[in-house]
CSV table of C-alpha atoms in Angstrom, one decimal:
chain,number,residue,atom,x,y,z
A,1,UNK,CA,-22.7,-15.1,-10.5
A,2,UNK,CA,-19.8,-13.7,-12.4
A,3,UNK,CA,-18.8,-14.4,-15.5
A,4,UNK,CA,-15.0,-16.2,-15.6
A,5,UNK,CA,-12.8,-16.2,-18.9
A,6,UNK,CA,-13.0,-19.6,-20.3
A,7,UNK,CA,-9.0,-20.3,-20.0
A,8,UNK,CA,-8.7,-18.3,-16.3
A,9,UNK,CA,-7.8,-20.4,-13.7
A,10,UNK,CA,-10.1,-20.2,-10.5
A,11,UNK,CA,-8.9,-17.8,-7.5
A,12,UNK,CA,-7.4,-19.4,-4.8
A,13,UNK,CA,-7.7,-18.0,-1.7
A,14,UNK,CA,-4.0,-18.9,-0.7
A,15,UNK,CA,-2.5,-16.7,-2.6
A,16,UNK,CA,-4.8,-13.5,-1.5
A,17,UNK,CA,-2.7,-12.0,1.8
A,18,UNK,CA,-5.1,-12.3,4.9
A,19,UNK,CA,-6.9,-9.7,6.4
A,20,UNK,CA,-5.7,-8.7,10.3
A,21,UNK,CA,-7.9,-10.6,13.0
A,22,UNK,CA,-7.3,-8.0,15.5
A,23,UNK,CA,-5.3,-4.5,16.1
A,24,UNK,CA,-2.5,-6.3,18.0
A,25,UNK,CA,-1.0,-7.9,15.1
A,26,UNK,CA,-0.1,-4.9,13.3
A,27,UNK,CA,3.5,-3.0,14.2
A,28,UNK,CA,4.4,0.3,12.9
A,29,UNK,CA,6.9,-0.2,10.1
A,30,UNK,CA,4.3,-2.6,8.5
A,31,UNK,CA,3.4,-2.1,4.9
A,32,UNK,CA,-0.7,-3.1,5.0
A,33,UNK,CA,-2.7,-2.6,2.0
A,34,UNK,CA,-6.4,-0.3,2.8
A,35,UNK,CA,-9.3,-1.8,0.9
A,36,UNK,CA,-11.0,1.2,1.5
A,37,UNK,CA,-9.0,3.8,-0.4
A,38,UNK,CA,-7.4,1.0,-2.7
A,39,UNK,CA,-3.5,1.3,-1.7
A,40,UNK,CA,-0.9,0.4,0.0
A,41,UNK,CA,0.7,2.6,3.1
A,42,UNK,CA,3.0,2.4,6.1
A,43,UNK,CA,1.5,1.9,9.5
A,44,UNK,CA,2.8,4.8,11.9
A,45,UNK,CA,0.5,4.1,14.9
A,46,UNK,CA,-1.9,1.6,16.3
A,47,UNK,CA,-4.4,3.5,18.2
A,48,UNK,CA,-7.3,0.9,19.6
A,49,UNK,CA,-8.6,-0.3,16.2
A,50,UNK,CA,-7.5,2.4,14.2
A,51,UNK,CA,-4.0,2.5,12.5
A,52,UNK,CA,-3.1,6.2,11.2
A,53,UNK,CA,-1.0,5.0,7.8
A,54,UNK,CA,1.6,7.1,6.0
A,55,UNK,CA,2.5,7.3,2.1
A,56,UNK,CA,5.9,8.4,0.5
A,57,UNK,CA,4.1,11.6,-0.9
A,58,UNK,CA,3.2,13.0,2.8
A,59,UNK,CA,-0.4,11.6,2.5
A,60,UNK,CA,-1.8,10.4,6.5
A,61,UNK,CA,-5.0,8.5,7.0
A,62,UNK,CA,-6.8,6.7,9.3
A,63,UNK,CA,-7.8,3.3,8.8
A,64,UNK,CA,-10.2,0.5,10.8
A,65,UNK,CA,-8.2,-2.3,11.2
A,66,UNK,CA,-10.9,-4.6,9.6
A,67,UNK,CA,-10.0,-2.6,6.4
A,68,UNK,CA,-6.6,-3.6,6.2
A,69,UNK,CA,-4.7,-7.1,4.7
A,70,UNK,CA,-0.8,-7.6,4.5
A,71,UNK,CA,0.7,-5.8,1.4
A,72,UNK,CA,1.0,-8.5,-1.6
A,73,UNK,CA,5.2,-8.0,-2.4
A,74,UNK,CA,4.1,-6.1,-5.6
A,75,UNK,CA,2.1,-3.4,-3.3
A,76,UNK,CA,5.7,-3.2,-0.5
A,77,UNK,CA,7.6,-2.3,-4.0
A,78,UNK,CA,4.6,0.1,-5.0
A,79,UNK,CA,5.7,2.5,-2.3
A,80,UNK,CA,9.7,3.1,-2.6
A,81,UNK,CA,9.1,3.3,-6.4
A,82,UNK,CA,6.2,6.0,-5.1
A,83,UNK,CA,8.8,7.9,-3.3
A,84,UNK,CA,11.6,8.3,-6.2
A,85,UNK,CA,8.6,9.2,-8.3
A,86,UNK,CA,7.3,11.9,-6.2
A,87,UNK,CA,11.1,12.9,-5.5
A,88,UNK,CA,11.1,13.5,-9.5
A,89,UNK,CA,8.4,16.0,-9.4
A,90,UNK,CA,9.2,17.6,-6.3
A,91,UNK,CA,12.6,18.5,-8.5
A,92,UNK,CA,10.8,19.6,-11.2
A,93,UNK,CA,11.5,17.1,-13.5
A,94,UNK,CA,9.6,13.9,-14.7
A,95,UNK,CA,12.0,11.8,-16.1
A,96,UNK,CA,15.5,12.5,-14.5
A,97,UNK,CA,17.9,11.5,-17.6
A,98,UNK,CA,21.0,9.9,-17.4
A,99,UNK,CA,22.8,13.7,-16.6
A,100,UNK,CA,20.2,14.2,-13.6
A,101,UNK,CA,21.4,12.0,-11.5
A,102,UNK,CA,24.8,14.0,-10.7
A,103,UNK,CA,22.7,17.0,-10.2
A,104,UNK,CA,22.6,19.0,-7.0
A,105,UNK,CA,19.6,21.1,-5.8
């Protein structure tokens, strides 16, 4: 058994997204969030009952589907925000400033 802070409410489990009963349920376009590797990614392809997933920095992995739930709206946000970071540092720079953002490359 694990041990609960005293004033935490109890975990419902209609508020946890559900994980994908089969394959067929899942479209490309689809943010889904991997238990496996712990984040959330874009589904390119459904091949059988693998889906090949696709973060903003270039990453591409394979997933079962049983490894996957619906991305929470915090994870969907996760990735865009992932994308202008990893545009930052692709640019050389980790914070862009106010004068940065009239820049071209």
């Amino acid at each position: 058994m694990t041990a609960q802070h005293p004033t935490a409410a109890p975990r419902s489990r209609a508020h946890r997204p559900a994980v994908f009963s089969t394959a067929a349920g899942i479209r490309p376009g689809t943010v889904v969030f991997d238990r496996t590797y712990d984040m959330p990614g874009t589904v390119r392809e459904v091949d059988g009952a693998f889906v090949v997933l696709d973060r903003p920095t270039g990453m591409t992995w394979r997933a079962h589907y049983r490894h996957l739930r619906r991305a929470t709206d915090w994870e969907r946000r996760q990735l865009p925000a992932l994308a202008r970071l990893h545009a930052q540092r692709l640019r050389g720079t980790d914070s862009p400033g106010p004068g940065a953002l009239g820049r071209e490359g």
